CSV table of C-alpha atoms in Angstrom, one decimal:
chain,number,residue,atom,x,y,z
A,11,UNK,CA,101.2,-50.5,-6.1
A,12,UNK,CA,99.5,-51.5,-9.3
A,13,UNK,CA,96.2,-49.6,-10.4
A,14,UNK,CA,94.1,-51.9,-11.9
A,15,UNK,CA,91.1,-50.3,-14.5
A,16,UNK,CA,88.2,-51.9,-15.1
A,17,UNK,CA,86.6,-50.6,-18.5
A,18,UNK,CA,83.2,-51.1,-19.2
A,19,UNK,CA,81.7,-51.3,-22.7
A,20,UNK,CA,79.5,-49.1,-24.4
A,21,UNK,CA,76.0,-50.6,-24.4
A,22,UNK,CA,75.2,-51.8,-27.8
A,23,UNK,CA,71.9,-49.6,-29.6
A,24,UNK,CA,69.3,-51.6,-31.2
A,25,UNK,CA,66.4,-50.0,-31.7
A,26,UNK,CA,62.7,-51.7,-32.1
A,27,UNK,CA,60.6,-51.4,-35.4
A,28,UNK,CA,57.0,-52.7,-34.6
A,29,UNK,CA,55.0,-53.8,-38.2
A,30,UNK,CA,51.5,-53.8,-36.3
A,31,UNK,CA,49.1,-55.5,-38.9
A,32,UNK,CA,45.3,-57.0,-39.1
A,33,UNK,CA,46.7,-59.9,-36.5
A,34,UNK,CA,46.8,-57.3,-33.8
A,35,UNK,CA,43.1,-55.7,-34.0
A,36,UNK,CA,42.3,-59.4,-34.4
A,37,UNK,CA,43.5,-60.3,-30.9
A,38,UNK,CA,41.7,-57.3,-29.3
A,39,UNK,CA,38.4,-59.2,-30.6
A,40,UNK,CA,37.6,-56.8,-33.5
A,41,UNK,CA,35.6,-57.8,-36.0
A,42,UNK,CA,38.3,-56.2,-38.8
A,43,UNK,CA,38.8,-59.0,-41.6
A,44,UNK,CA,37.8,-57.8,-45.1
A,45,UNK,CA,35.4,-60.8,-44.9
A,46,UNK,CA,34.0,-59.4,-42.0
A,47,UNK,CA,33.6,-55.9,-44.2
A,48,UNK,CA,32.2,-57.3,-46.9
A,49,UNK,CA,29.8,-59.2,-44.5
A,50,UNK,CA,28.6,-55.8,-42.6
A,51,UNK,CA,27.7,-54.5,-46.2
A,52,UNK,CA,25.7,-56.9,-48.2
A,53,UNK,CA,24.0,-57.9,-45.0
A,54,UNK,CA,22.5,-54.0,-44.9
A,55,UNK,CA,22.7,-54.0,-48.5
A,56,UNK,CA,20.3,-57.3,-48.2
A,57,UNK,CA,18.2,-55.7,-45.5
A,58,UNK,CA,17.1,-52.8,-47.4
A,59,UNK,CA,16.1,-55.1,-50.1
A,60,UNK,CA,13.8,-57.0,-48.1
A,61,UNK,CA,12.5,-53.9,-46.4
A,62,UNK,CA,11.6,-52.0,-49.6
A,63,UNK,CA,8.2,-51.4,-50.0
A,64,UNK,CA,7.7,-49.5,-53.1
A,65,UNK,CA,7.4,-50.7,-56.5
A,66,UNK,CA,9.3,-50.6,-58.8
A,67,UNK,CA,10.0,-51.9,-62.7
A,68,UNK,CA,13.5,-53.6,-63.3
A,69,UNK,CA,14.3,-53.3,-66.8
A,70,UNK,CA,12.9,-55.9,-68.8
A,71,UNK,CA,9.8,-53.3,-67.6
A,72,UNK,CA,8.3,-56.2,-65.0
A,73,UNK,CA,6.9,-54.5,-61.8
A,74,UNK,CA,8.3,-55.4,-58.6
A,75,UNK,CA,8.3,-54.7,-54.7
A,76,UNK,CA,11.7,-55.9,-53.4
A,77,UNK,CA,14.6,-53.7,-54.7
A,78,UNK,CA,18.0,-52.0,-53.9
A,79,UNK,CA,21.3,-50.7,-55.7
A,80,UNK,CA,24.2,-48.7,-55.4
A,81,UNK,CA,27.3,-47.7,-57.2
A,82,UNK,CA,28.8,-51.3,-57.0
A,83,UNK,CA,25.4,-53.7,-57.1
A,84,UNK,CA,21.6,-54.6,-57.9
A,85,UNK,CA,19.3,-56.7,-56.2
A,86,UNK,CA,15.5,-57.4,-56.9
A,87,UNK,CA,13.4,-60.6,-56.5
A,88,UNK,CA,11.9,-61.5,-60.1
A,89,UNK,CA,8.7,-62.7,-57.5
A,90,UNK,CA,5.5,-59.8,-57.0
A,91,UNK,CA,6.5,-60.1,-53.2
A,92,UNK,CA,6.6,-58.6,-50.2
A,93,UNK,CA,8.7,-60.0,-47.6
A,94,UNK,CA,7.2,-60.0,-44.5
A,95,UNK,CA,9.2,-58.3,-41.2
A,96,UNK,CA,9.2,-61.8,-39.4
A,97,UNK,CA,11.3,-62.9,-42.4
A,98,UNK,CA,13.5,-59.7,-42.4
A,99,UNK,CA,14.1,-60.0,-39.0
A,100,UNK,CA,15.0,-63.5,-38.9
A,101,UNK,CA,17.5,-63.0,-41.6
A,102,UNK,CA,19.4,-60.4,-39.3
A,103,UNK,CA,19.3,-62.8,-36.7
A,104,UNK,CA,20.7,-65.5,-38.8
A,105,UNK,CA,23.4,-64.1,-41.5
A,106,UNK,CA,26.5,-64.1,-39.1
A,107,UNK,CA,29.1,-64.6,-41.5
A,108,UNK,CA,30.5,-63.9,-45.2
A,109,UNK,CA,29.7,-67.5,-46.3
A,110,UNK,CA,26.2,-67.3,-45.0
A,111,UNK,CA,25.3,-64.3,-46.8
A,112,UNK,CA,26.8,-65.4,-50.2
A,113,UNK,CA,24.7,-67.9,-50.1
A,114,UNK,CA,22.0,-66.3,-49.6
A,115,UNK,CA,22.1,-63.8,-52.4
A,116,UNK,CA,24.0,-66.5,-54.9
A,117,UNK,CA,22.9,-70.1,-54.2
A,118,UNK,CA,19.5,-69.2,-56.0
A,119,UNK,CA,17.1,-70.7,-53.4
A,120,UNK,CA,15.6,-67.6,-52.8
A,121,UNK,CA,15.0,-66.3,-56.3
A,122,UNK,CA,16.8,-63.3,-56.2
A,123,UNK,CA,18.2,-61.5,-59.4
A,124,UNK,CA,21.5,-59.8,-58.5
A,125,UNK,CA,23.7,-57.7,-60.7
A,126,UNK,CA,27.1,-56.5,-60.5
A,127,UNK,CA,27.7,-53.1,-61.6
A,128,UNK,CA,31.4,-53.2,-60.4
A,129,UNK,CA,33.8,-55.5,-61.7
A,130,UNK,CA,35.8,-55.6,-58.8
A,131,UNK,CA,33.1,-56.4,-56.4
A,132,UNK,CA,32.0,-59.4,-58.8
A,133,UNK,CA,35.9,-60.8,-58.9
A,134,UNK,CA,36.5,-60.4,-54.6
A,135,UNK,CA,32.9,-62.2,-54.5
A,136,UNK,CA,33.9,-65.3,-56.9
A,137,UNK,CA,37.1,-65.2,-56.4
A,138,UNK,CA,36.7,-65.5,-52.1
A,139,UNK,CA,37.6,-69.0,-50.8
A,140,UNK,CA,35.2,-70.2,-47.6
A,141,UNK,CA,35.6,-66.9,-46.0
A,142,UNK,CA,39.6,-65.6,-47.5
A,143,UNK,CA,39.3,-62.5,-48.8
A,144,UNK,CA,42.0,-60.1,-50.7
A,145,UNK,CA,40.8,-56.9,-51.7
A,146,UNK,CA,44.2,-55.2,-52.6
A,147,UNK,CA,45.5,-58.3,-54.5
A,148,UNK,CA,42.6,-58.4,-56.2
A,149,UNK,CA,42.6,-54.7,-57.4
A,150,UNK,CA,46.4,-55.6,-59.1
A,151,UNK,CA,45.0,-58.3,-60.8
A,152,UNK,CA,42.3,-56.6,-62.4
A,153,UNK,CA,44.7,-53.6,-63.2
A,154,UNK,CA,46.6,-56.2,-65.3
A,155,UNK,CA,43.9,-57.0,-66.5
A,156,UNK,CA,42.9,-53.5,-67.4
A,157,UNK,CA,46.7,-53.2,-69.3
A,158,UNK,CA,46.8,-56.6,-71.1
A,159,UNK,CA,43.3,-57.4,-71.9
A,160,UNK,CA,42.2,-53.9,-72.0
A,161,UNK,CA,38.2,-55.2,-71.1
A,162,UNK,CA,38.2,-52.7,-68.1
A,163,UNK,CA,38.6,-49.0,-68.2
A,164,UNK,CA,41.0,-48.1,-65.4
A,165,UNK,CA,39.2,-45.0,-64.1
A,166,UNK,CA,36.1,-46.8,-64.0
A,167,UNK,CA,38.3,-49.9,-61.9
A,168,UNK,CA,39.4,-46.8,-59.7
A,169,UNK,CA,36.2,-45.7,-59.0
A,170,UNK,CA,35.0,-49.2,-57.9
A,171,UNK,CA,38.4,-49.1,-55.2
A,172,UNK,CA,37.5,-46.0,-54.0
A,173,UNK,CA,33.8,-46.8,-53.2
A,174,UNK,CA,35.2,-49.9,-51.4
A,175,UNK,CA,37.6,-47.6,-49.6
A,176,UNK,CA,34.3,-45.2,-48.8
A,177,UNK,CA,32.2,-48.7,-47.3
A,178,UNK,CA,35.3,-49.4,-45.7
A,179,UNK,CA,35.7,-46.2,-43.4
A,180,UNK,CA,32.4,-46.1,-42.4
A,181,UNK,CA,32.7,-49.9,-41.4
A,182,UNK,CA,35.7,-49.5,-39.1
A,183,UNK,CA,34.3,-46.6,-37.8
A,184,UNK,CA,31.5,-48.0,-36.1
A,185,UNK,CA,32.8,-50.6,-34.2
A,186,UNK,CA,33.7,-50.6,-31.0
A,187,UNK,CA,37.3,-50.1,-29.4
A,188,UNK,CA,36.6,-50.3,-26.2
A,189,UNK,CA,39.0,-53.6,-26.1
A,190,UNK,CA,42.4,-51.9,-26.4
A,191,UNK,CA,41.7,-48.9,-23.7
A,192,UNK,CA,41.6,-52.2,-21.1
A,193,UNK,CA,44.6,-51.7,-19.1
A,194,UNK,CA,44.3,-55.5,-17.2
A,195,UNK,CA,45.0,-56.6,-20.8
A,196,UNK,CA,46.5,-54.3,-22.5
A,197,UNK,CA,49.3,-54.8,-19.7
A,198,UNK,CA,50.2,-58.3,-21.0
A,199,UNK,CA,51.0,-56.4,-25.1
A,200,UNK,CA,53.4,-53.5,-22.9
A,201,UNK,CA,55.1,-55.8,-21.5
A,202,UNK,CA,56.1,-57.9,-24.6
A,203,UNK,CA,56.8,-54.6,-26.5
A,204,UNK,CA,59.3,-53.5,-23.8
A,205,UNK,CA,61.2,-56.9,-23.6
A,206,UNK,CA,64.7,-56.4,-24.0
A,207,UNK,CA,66.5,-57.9,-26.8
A,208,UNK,CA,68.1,-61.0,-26.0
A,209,UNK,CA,71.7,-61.5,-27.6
A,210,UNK,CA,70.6,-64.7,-29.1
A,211,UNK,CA,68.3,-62.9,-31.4
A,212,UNK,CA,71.2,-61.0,-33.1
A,213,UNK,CA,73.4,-63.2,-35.4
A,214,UNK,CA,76.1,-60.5,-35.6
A,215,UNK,CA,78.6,-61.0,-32.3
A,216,UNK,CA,78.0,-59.3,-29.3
A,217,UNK,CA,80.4,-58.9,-26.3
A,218,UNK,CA,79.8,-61.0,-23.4
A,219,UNK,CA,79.2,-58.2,-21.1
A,220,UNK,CA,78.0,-55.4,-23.7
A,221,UNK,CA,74.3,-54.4,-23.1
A,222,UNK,CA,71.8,-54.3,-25.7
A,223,UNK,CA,69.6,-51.6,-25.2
A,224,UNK,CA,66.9,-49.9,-27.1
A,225,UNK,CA,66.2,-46.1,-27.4
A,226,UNK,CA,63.5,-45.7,-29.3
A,227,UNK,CA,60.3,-47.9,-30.3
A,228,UNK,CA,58.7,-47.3,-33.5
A,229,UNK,CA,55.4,-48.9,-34.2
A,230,UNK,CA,54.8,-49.2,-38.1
A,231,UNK,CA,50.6,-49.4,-37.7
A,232,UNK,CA,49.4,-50.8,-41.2
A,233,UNK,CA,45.8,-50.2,-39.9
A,234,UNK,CA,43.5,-47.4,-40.2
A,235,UNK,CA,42.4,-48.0,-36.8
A,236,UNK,CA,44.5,-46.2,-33.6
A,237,UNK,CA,43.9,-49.4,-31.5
A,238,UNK,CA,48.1,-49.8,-31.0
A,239,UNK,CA,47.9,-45.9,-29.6
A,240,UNK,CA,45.3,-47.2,-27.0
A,241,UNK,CA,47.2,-50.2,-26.1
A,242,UNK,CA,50.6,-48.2,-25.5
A,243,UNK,CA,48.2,-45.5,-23.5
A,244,UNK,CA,46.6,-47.8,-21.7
A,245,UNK,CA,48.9,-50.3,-20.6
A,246,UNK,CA,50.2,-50.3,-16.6
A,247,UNK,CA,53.4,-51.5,-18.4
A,248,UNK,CA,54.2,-48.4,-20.3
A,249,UNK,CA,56.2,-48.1,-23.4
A,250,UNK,CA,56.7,-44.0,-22.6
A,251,UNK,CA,58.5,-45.0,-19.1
A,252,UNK,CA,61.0,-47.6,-21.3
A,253,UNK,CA,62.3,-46.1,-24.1
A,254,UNK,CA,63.7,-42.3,-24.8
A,255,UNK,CA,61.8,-42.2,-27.7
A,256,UNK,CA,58.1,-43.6,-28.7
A,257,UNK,CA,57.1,-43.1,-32.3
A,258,UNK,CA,53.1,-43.9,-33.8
A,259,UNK,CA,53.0,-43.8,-37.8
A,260,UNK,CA,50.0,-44.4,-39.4
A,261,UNK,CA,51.4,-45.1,-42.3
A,262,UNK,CA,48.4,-45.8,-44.7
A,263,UNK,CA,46.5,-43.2,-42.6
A,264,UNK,CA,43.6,-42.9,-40.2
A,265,UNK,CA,40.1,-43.4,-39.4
A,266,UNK,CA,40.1,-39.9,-38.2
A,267,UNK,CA,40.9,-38.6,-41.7
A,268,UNK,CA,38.8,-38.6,-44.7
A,269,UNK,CA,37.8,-41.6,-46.4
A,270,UNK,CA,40.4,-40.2,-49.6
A,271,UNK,CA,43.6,-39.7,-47.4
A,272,UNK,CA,43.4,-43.8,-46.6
A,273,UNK,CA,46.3,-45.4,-48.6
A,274,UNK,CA,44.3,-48.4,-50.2
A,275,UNK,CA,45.7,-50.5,-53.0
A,276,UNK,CA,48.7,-52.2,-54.3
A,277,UNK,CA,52.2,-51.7,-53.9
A,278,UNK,CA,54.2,-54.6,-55.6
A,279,UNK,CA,56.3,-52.8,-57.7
A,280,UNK,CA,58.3,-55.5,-58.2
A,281,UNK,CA,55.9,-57.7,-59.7
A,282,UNK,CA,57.1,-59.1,-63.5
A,283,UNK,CA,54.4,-57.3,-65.1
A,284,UNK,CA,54.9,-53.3,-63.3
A,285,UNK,CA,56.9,-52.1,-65.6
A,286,UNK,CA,54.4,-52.4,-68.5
A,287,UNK,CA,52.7,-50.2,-66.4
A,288,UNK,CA,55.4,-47.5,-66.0
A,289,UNK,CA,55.4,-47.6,-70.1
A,290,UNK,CA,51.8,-46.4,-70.4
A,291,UNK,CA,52.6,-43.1,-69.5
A,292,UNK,CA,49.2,-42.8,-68.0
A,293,UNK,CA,49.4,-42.5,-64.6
A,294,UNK,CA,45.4,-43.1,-64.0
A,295,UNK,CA,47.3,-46.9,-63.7
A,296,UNK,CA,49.3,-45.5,-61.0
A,297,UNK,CA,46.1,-44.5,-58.9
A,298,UNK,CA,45.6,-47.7,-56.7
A,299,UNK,CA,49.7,-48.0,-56.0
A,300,UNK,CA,50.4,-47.7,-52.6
A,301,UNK,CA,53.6,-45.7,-53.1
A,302,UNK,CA,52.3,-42.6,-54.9
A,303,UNK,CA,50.0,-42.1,-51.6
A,304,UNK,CA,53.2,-41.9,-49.3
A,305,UNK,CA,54.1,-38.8,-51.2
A,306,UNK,CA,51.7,-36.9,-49.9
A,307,UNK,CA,52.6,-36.3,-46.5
A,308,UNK,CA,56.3,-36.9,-44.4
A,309,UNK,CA,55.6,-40.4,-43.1
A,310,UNK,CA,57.6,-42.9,-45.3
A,311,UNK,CA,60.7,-40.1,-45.5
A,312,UNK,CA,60.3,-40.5,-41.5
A,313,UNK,CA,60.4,-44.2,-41.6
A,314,UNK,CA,63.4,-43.8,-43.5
A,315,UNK,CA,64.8,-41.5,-40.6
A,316,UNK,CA,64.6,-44.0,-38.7
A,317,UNK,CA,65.7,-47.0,-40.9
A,318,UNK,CA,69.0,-45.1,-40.8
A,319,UNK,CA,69.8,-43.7,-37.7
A,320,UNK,CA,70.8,-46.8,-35.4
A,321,UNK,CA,70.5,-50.5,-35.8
A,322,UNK,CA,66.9,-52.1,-35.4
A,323,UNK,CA,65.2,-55.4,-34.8
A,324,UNK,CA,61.9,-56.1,-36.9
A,325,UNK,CA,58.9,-57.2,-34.4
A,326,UNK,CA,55.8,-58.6,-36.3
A,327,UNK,CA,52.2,-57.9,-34.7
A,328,UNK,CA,49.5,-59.6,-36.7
A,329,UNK,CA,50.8,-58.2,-40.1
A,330,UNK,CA,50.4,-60.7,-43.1
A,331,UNK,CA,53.6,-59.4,-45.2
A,332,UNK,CA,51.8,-60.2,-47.9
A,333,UNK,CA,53.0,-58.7,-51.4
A,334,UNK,CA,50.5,-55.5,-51.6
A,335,UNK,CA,52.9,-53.9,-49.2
A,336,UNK,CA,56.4,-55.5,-51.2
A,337,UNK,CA,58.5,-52.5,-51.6
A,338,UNK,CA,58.1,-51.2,-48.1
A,339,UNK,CA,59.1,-54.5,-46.5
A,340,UNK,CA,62.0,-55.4,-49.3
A,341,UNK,CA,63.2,-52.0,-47.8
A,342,UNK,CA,62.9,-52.3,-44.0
A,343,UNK,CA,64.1,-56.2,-44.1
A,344,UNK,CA,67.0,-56.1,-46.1
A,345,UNK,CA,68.1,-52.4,-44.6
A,346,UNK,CA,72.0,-53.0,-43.3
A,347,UNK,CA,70.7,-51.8,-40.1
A,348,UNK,CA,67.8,-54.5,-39.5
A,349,UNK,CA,69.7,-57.5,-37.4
A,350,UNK,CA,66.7,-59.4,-36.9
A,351,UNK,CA,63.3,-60.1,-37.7
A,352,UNK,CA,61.0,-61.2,-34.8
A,353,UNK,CA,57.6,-63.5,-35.7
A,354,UNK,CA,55.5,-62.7,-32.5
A,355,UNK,CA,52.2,-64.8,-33.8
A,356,UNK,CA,48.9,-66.3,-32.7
A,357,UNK,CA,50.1,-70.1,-33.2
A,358,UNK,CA,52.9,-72.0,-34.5
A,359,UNK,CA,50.9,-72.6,-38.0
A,360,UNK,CA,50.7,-68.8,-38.4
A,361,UNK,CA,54.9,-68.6,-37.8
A,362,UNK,CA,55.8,-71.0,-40.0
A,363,UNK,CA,53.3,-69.6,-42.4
A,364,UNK,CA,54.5,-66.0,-42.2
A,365,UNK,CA,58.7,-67.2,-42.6
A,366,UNK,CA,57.4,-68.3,-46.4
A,367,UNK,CA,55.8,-65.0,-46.6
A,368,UNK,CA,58.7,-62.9,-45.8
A,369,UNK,CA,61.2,-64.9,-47.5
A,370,UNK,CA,58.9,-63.0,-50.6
A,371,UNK,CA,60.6,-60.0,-49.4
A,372,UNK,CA,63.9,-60.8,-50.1
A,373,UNK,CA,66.1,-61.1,-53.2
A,374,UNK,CA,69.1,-62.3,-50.7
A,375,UNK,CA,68.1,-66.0,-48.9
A,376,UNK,CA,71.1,-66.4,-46.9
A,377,UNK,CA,70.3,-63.0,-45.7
A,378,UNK,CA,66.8,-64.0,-44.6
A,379,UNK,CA,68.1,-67.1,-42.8
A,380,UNK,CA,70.2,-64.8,-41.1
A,381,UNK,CA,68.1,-62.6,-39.9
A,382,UNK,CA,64.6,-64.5,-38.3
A,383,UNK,CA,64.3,-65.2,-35.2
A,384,UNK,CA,63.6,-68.7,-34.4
A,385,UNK,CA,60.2,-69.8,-33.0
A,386,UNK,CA,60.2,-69.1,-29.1
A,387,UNK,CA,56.9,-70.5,-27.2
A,388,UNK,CA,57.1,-66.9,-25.5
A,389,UNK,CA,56.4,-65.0,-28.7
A,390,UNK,CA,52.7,-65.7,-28.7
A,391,UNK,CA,50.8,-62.7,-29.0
A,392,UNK,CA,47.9,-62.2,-26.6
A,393,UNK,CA,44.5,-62.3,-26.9
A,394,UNK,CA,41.7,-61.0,-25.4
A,395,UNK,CA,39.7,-64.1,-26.0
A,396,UNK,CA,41.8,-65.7,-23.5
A,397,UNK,CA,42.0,-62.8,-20.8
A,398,UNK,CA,38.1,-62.8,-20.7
A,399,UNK,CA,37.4,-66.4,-19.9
């Protein structure tokens, strides 16, 4: 009698790589835009002003009561006044966003006399539209500046990025987290992560009956925060019980390091005008580029490990692939190994918004067409907006 042997494919490996941006402490309801920084400051910059007390001469030598200044700014009303508390506390009650307090400080109604000590300060502030702000891009253009027009001094542009990057820290780390320990939500983003890949997502064939199954999960996190550790933690739909392998990078560092160790700046080295930086031979221009601060410890050479051990599909959480992180992105998307890119996103505006973006990534087209994932109504990320209602 015949034997008849049935033989059953070998599952086919593809591996997720999780870019975990902005977008995804957005949707936990933290208050984490650089508007939203810059918003926290010159509001307690502002109410320090209006609580000063003693007097004080600017310096034209007039005598005044209402002052303050730091490293990046100076405020003082031109007015012998003394604001009254009613008044201070009804601007906290009242300056809830970025627009608000520009304003207040710029429109002139209040007779204030402002003065910018930092350059970069003065260009994000005049340079913000309605309530868009871009530190890091920003930064570059100013450092262009510095190389061109030569009217900055770079260390004293570099000093102005790292006081930011100071004011920045201690923002994020007073806010409150509590969002992405809660488990009845946090549910809904561990069981999206743990999807399995659908053979429609991959362009390259795959056997009728060959499994597509993913090993390890590795979550890129692009924030300083450690929100996408509480989420996986948290979650009754764990990522740990899925995959053989769960990997956290915090690639431009953490909130629980040193304001110093945060990678904050600019990495476009493929912008036209880079290489007239390379030909300086001074490398206080290289200071704000993103790519010397991955040097300094193994995470990038670790990415890399896992760029090339097994084919992996690109899942987008809330990151803007915008060009201050170009290099990093050219290499994960056009890697041989990426099959797909995945747009999970907060509406249909933001997808077709972030395909344009990462097309900026590529120097091969038809290999970007190839490789993103059409919009799918069941890519929407969650938010805890909705879960609360």
């Amino acid at each position: 009698m015949e034997e008849h042997i049935t033989l059953h494919s070998k599952p086919k490996v593809i591996n997720k790589l999780i870019l975990v941006g902005n977008g995804f402490d957005l949707s936990l309801g933290l208050q984490t835009r650089y508007e939203d920084f810059l918003l926290w400051y010159l509001k307690k910059f502002v109410v320090k002003f209006l609580e000063s007390k003693e007097p004080f001469k600017n310096e034209k030598g007039k005598l005044i009561y209402s002052h303050n200044e730091d490293e990046l700014f100076s405020l003082y009303n031109t007015n012998f006044y003394i604001y009254e508390d009613e008044h201070v506390q009804s601007f906290k009650k009242d300056m809830d966003s970025y627009n608000k307090i520009k304003n207040y400080i710029f429109n002139g109604s209040h007779k204030l006399t402002h003065h910018f000590k930092s350059n970069l300060l003065e260009k994000i502030l005049k340079s913000s539209i309605q309530s868009w702000v871009d530190i890091e891009h920003t930064y570059f253009k100013l450092l262009k500046e510095c190389v061109n027009e030569k009217k900055i001094e770079i260390t004293i542009l570099n000093n102005e990025l790292h006081q930011l990057k100071v004011l920045l820290h201690e923002y994020l780390s007073q806010l409150n987290y509590s969002n992405s320990k809660e488990s009845r939500f946090t549910f809904h983003y561990g069981k999206q992560f743990s999807k399995p890949i659908e053979k429609t997502e991959i362009i390259e064939p795959v056997l009728n009956k060959e499994l597509i199954v993913s090993e390890k999960i590795f979550f890129l996190n692009f924030n300083y925060t450690n929100t996408i550790t509480n989420v996986i933690n948290s979650s009754m739909f764990n990522c740990h019980g899925v995959f053989k392998e769960v990997i956290v990078s915090q690639i431009h560092s953490s909130l629980k390091d040193a304001p110093e160790s945060l990678v904050f700046g600019y990495g476009d080295e493929m912008d036209l005008e880079y290489k007239k930086i390379e030909e300086l031979n001074d490398n206080s221009y290289f200071q704000g580029i993103k790519s010397f601060k991955y040097s300094e410890n193994s995470k990038y050479r670790d990415l890399l490990r896992f760029l090339n051990s097994d084919d992996y599909q690109v899942l987008i959480y809330g990151h803007s692939c915008g060009l201050s992180d170009r290099v990093m992105l050219n290499e994960i998307f056009e890697h041989e190994r990426c099959k797909s890119i995945k747009i999970c996103y907060y509406d249909k505006k933001e997808f077709v918004n972030k395909t344009m973006d990462i097309s900026r990534h590529f120097t091969n087209n038809q290999m970007m067409r190839k490789k993103i994932v059409e919009f799918n109504e069941e890519d929407v990320m969650p938010q805890f907006s909705s879960f609360i209602q």
